[in-house]
Amino acid sequence: MSAVVDDLWRLRSMTSADLPQVLDIEQVSYDFPWKRGIFEDCLNMGYACQVLTEGTSAIRGYGLMSAAVGEAHLLNLCVAPICRRSGMARYLLGHLIEQARQRDAYIMFLEVRPSNRAALMLYRKEGFTEIGRRKGYYPTLNGREDAIVLSRDIE
């Protein structure tokens, strides 16, 4: 399924053929990026894996979400650095929330680094609230960083 955001953006399901571009974005976005195998596992498990393209085929962002027994978990949401602050992340998030709803989820969870202020601001604007912390969840260049656990009811 493909959704048109505007004349240039298109949202569609991720495929294995997309992984080189997805991994390029992942590498430049994180100090500790996901490896190819994690993306492959998500695809093989049937998770909601979406890519946002601009123009004919350039992938500019992606999102992955699992959903089971009424709960959804946003696993990864990332937009290429050159496209940040464009609305792409908000659009991807909204689409994944809708997919969670279609999969009969009533709540969505996610973890985010406290140092990722832009992501925190986006999630809070989209109705997510803090429900806890996972101590030392994320690796950093100098040790470990907590994760803020957020949730949002899905109407």
PDB file of C-alpha atoms in Angstrom:
ATOM      1  CA  MET A   1       0.000   0.000   0.000  1.00  0.00           C
ATOM      2  CA  SER A   2       1.272   3.465  -0.853  1.00  0.00           C
ATOM      3  CA  ALA A   3      -0.001   6.788   0.470  1.00  0.00           C
ATOM      4  CA  VAL A   4       0.818  10.138  -1.128  1.00  0.00           C
ATOM      5  CA  VAL A   5       1.747  12.864   1.371  1.00  0.00           C
ATOM      6  CA  ASP A   6       2.239  15.617  -1.194  1.00  0.00           C
ATOM      7  CA  ASP A   7       3.465  15.711  -4.775  1.00  0.00           C
ATOM      8  CA  LEU A   8       6.880  14.341  -3.780  1.00  0.00           C
ATOM      9  CA  TRP A   9       6.457  12.196  -0.635  1.00  0.00           C
ATOM     10  CA  ARG A  10       5.194   8.632  -0.739  1.00  0.00           C
ATOM     11  CA  LEU A  11       4.713   6.213   2.147  1.00  0.00           C
ATOM     12  CA  ARG A  12       4.893   2.475   1.485  1.00  0.00           C
ATOM     13  CA  SER A  13       5.800  -0.850   3.052  1.00  0.00           C
ATOM     14  CA  MET A  14       9.512  -1.500   3.532  1.00  0.00           C
ATOM     15  CA  THR A  15      11.094  -4.358   1.582  1.00  0.00           C
ATOM     16  CA  SER A  16      14.485  -6.068   1.805  1.00  0.00           C
ATOM     17  CA  ALA A  17      15.556  -4.088  -1.254  1.00  0.00           C
ATOM     18  CA  ASP A  18      15.156  -0.886   0.804  1.00  0.00           C
ATOM     19  CA  LEU A  19      17.628  -1.949   3.482  1.00  0.00           C
ATOM     20  CA  PRO A  20      20.781  -0.396   1.933  1.00  0.00           C
ATOM     21  CA  GLN A  21      19.172   3.072   1.961  1.00  0.00           C
ATOM     22  CA  VAL A  22      17.575   2.501   5.378  1.00  0.00           C
ATOM     23  CA  LEU A  23      20.911   1.388   6.815  1.00  0.00           C
ATOM     24  CA  ASP A  24      22.632   4.461   5.369  1.00  0.00           C
ATOM     25  CA  ILE A  25      20.172   6.710   7.236  1.00  0.00           C
ATOM     26  CA  GLU A  26      20.493   4.598  10.386  1.00  0.00           C
ATOM     27  CA  GLN A  27      24.316   4.856  10.287  1.00  0.00           C
ATOM     28  CA  VAL A  28      24.399   8.648  10.037  1.00  0.00           C
ATOM     29  CA  SER A  29      21.639   9.100  12.619  1.00  0.00           C
ATOM     30  CA  TYR A  30      22.868   7.045  15.578  1.00  0.00           C
ATOM     31  CA  ASP A  31      26.123   6.338  17.374  1.00  0.00           C
ATOM     32  CA  PHE A  32      24.839   2.796  17.942  1.00  0.00           C
ATOM     33  CA  PRO A  33      22.733   1.982  14.862  1.00  0.00           C
ATOM     34  CA  TRP A  34      20.632  -1.098  14.325  1.00  0.00           C
ATOM     35  CA  LYS A  35      22.296  -3.815  12.271  1.00  0.00           C
ATOM     36  CA  ARG A  36      20.797  -5.224   9.079  1.00  0.00           C
ATOM     37  CA  GLY A  37      19.683  -8.386  10.883  1.00  0.00           C
ATOM     38  CA  ILE A  38      17.361  -6.463  13.194  1.00  0.00           C
ATOM     39  CA  PHE A  39      15.582  -4.866  10.226  1.00  0.00           C
ATOM     40  CA  GLU A  40      15.379  -8.258   8.503  1.00  0.00           C
ATOM     41  CA  ASP A  41      13.874  -9.814  11.635  1.00  0.00           C
ATOM     42  CA  CYS A  42      11.224  -7.065  11.791  1.00  0.00           C
ATOM     43  CA  LEU A  43      10.328  -7.650   8.141  1.00  0.00           C
ATOM     44  CA  ASN A  44      10.189 -11.428   8.639  1.00  0.00           C
ATOM     45  CA  MET A  45       7.977 -11.077  11.732  1.00  0.00           C
ATOM     46  CA  GLY A  46       5.399  -9.099   9.767  1.00  0.00           C
ATOM     47  CA  TYR A  47       5.801  -5.925  11.806  1.00  0.00           C
ATOM     48  CA  ALA A  48       4.547  -2.660  10.339  1.00  0.00           C
ATOM     49  CA  CYS A  49       7.687  -1.482   8.517  1.00  0.00           C
ATOM     50  CA  GLN A  50       7.253   1.671   6.461  1.00  0.00           C
ATOM     51  CA  VAL A  51       9.501   3.883   4.357  1.00  0.00           C
ATOM     52  CA  LEU A  52       8.872   7.443   3.299  1.00  0.00           C
ATOM     53  CA  THR A  53      10.292   8.311  -0.102  1.00  0.00           C
ATOM     54  CA  GLU A  54      10.820  11.622  -1.794  1.00  0.00           C
ATOM     55  CA  GLY A  55      10.848  11.878  -5.547  1.00  0.00           C
ATOM     56  CA  THR A  56      11.115   8.639  -7.426  1.00  0.00           C
ATOM     57  CA  SER A  57      12.869   6.361  -4.956  1.00  0.00           C
ATOM     58  CA  ALA A  58      15.043   8.195  -2.418  1.00  0.00           C
ATOM     59  CA  ILE A  59      14.152   6.940   1.057  1.00  0.00           C
ATOM     60  CA  ARG A  60      14.043   9.843   3.505  1.00  0.00           C
ATOM     61  CA  GLY A  61      12.666   8.120   6.590  1.00  0.00           C
ATOM     62  CA  TYR A  62      11.321   4.905   8.054  1.00  0.00           C
ATOM     63  CA  GLY A  63       9.313   3.581  10.949  1.00  0.00           C
ATOM     64  CA  LEU A  64       8.870   0.134  12.471  1.00  0.00           C
ATOM     65  CA  MET A  65       6.191  -1.002  14.896  1.00  0.00           C
ATOM     66  CA  SER A  66       5.057  -4.270  16.408  1.00  0.00           C
ATOM     67  CA  ALA A  67       1.504  -4.917  17.575  1.00  0.00           C
ATOM     68  CA  ALA A  68       0.045  -7.832  19.526  1.00  0.00           C
ATOM     69  CA  VAL A  69      -2.695  -8.474  22.098  1.00  0.00           C
ATOM     70  CA  GLY A  70      -3.960  -4.914  22.098  1.00  0.00           C
ATOM     71  CA  GLU A  71      -0.587  -3.215  22.463  1.00  0.00           C
ATOM     72  CA  ALA A  72       1.702  -1.581  19.919  1.00  0.00           C
ATOM     73  CA  HIS A  73       5.376  -0.785  20.371  1.00  0.00           C
ATOM     74  CA  LEU A  74       7.113   1.814  18.235  1.00  0.00           C
ATOM     75  CA  LEU A  75      10.502   0.221  17.643  1.00  0.00           C
ATOM     76  CA  ASN A  76      12.275   2.744  15.424  1.00  0.00           C
ATOM     77  CA  LEU A  77      11.331   6.040  13.806  1.00  0.00           C
ATOM     78  CA  CYS A  78      13.998   7.910  11.880  1.00  0.00           C
ATOM     79  CA  VAL A  79      14.239  10.634   9.260  1.00  0.00           C
ATOM     80  CA  ALA A  80      17.385  11.463   7.283  1.00  0.00           C
ATOM     81  CA  PRO A  81      19.237  14.416   8.834  1.00  0.00           C
ATOM     82  CA  ILE A  82      18.720  16.613   5.755  1.00  0.00           C
ATOM     83  CA  CYS A  83      14.932  16.135   6.031  1.00  0.00           C
ATOM     84  CA  ARG A  84      14.430  16.765   9.736  1.00  0.00           C
ATOM     85  CA  ARG A  85      11.944  19.440  10.826  1.00  0.00           C
ATOM     86  CA  SER A  86       9.994  18.856   7.601  1.00  0.00           C
ATOM     87  CA  GLY A  87       6.978  17.070   9.088  1.00  0.00           C
ATOM     88  CA  MET A  88       8.099  13.647   7.850  1.00  0.00           C
ATOM     89  CA  ALA A  89       8.531  12.160  11.340  1.00  0.00           C
ATOM     90  CA  ARG A  90       5.090  13.393  12.423  1.00  0.00           C
ATOM     91  CA  TYR A  91       3.552  11.909   9.294  1.00  0.00           C
ATOM     92  CA  LEU A  92       5.299   8.554   9.781  1.00  0.00           C
ATOM     93  CA  LEU A  93       4.248   8.459  13.435  1.00  0.00           C
ATOM     94  CA  GLY A  94       0.638   9.245  12.567  1.00  0.00           C
ATOM     95  CA  HIS A  95       0.591   6.498   9.972  1.00  0.00           C
ATOM     96  CA  LEU A  96       2.034   3.941  12.412  1.00  0.00           C
ATOM     97  CA  ILE A  97      -0.539   4.932  15.044  1.00  0.00           C
ATOM     98  CA  GLU A  98      -3.243   4.329  12.440  1.00  0.00           C
ATOM     99  CA  GLN A  99      -1.723   0.927  11.597  1.00  0.00           C
ATOM    100  CA  ALA A 100      -1.705   0.065  15.310  1.00  0.00           C
ATOM    101  CA  ARG A 101      -5.399   0.976  15.476  1.00  0.00           C
ATOM    102  CA  GLN A 102      -6.094  -1.258  12.475  1.00  0.00           C
ATOM    103  CA  ARG A 103      -4.293  -4.076  14.292  1.00  0.00           C
ATOM    104  CA  ASP A 104      -6.662  -3.608  17.255  1.00  0.00           C
ATOM    105  CA  ALA A 105      -4.107  -1.989  19.566  1.00  0.00           C
ATOM    106  CA  TYR A 106      -5.549   0.290  22.237  1.00  0.00           C
ATOM    107  CA  ILE A 107      -2.206   1.648  23.475  1.00  0.00           C
ATOM    108  CA  MET A 108       1.221   2.391  21.992  1.00  0.00           C
ATOM    109  CA  PHE A 109       4.533   2.345  23.859  1.00  0.00           C
ATOM    110  CA  LEU A 110       7.995   3.571  22.938  1.00  0.00           C
ATOM    111  CA  GLU A 111      11.373   4.306  24.477  1.00  0.00           C
ATOM    112  CA  VAL A 112      13.355   7.464  23.771  1.00  0.00           C
ATOM    113  CA  ARG A 113      16.656   8.869  24.964  1.00  0.00           C
ATOM    114  CA  PRO A 114      16.330  11.865  27.305  1.00  0.00           C
ATOM    115  CA  SER A 115      19.037  13.516  25.184  1.00  0.00           C
ATOM    116  CA  ASN A 116      16.855  13.272  22.054  1.00  0.00           C
ATOM    117  CA  ARG A 117      14.954  16.493  22.707  1.00  0.00           C
ATOM    118  CA  ALA A 118      13.472  16.751  19.205  1.00  0.00           C
ATOM    119  CA  ALA A 119      11.937  13.270  19.447  1.00  0.00           C
ATOM    120  CA  LEU A 120      10.631  13.926  22.958  1.00  0.00           C
ATOM    121  CA  MET A 121       8.981  17.134  21.779  1.00  0.00           C
ATOM    122  CA  LEU A 122       7.356  15.347  18.826  1.00  0.00           C
ATOM    123  CA  TYR A 123       6.049  12.492  20.963  1.00  0.00           C
ATOM    124  CA  ARG A 124       4.655  14.825  23.611  1.00  0.00           C
ATOM    125  CA  LYS A 125       2.934  16.949  20.956  1.00  0.00           C
ATOM    126  CA  GLU A 126       1.371  13.766  19.605  1.00  0.00           C
ATOM    127  CA  GLY A 127      -0.114  12.812  22.966  1.00  0.00           C
ATOM    128  CA  PHE A 128       2.508  10.515  24.469  1.00  0.00           C
ATOM    129  CA  THR A 129       3.164  10.782  28.209  1.00  0.00           C
ATOM    130  CA  GLU A 130       5.974   9.452  30.369  1.00  0.00           C
ATOM    131  CA  ILE A 131       5.104   6.302  32.292  1.00  0.00           C
ATOM    132  CA  GLY A 132       8.547   5.239  33.488  1.00  0.00           C
ATOM    133  CA  ARG A 133      12.258   4.899  32.883  1.00  0.00           C
ATOM    134  CA  ARG A 134      14.548   2.044  31.973  1.00  0.00           C
ATOM    135  CA  LYS A 135      17.861   2.603  33.715  1.00  0.00           C
ATOM    136  CA  GLY A 136      20.950   2.261  31.517  1.00  0.00           C
ATOM    137  CA  TYR A 137      18.885   1.140  28.521  1.00  0.00           C
ATOM    138  CA  TYR A 138      20.879   2.806  25.735  1.00  0.00           C
ATOM    139  CA  PRO A 139      24.626   2.612  25.111  1.00  0.00           C
ATOM    140  CA  THR A 140      26.471   5.918  24.774  1.00  0.00           C
ATOM    141  CA  LEU A 141      30.016   6.837  23.884  1.00  0.00           C
ATOM    142  CA  ASN A 142      30.653   7.359  27.632  1.00  0.00           C
ATOM    143  CA  GLY A 143      28.616   4.541  29.188  1.00  0.00           C
ATOM    144  CA  ARG A 144      24.844   4.143  29.329  1.00  0.00           C
ATOM    145  CA  GLU A 145      21.778   6.395  29.145  1.00  0.00           C
ATOM    146  CA  ASP A 146      18.311   5.796  30.562  1.00  0.00           C
ATOM    147  CA  ALA A 147      15.292   5.405  28.335  1.00  0.00           C
ATOM    148  CA  ILE A 148      12.136   7.383  28.952  1.00  0.00           C
ATOM    149  CA  VAL A 149       9.157   5.077  28.422  1.00  0.00           C
ATOM    150  CA  LEU A 150       6.187   6.836  26.866  1.00  0.00           C
ATOM    151  CA  SER A 151       2.686   5.649  26.081  1.00  0.00           C
ATOM    152  CA  ARG A 152      -0.370   6.933  24.281  1.00  0.00           C
ATOM    153  CA  ASP A 153      -3.918   5.626  24.181  1.00  0.00           C
ATOM    154  CA  ILE A 154      -5.169   4.847  20.708  1.00  0.00           C
ATOM    155  CA  GLU A 155      -8.768   5.906  20.276  1.00  0.00           C
TER     156      GLU A 155
END
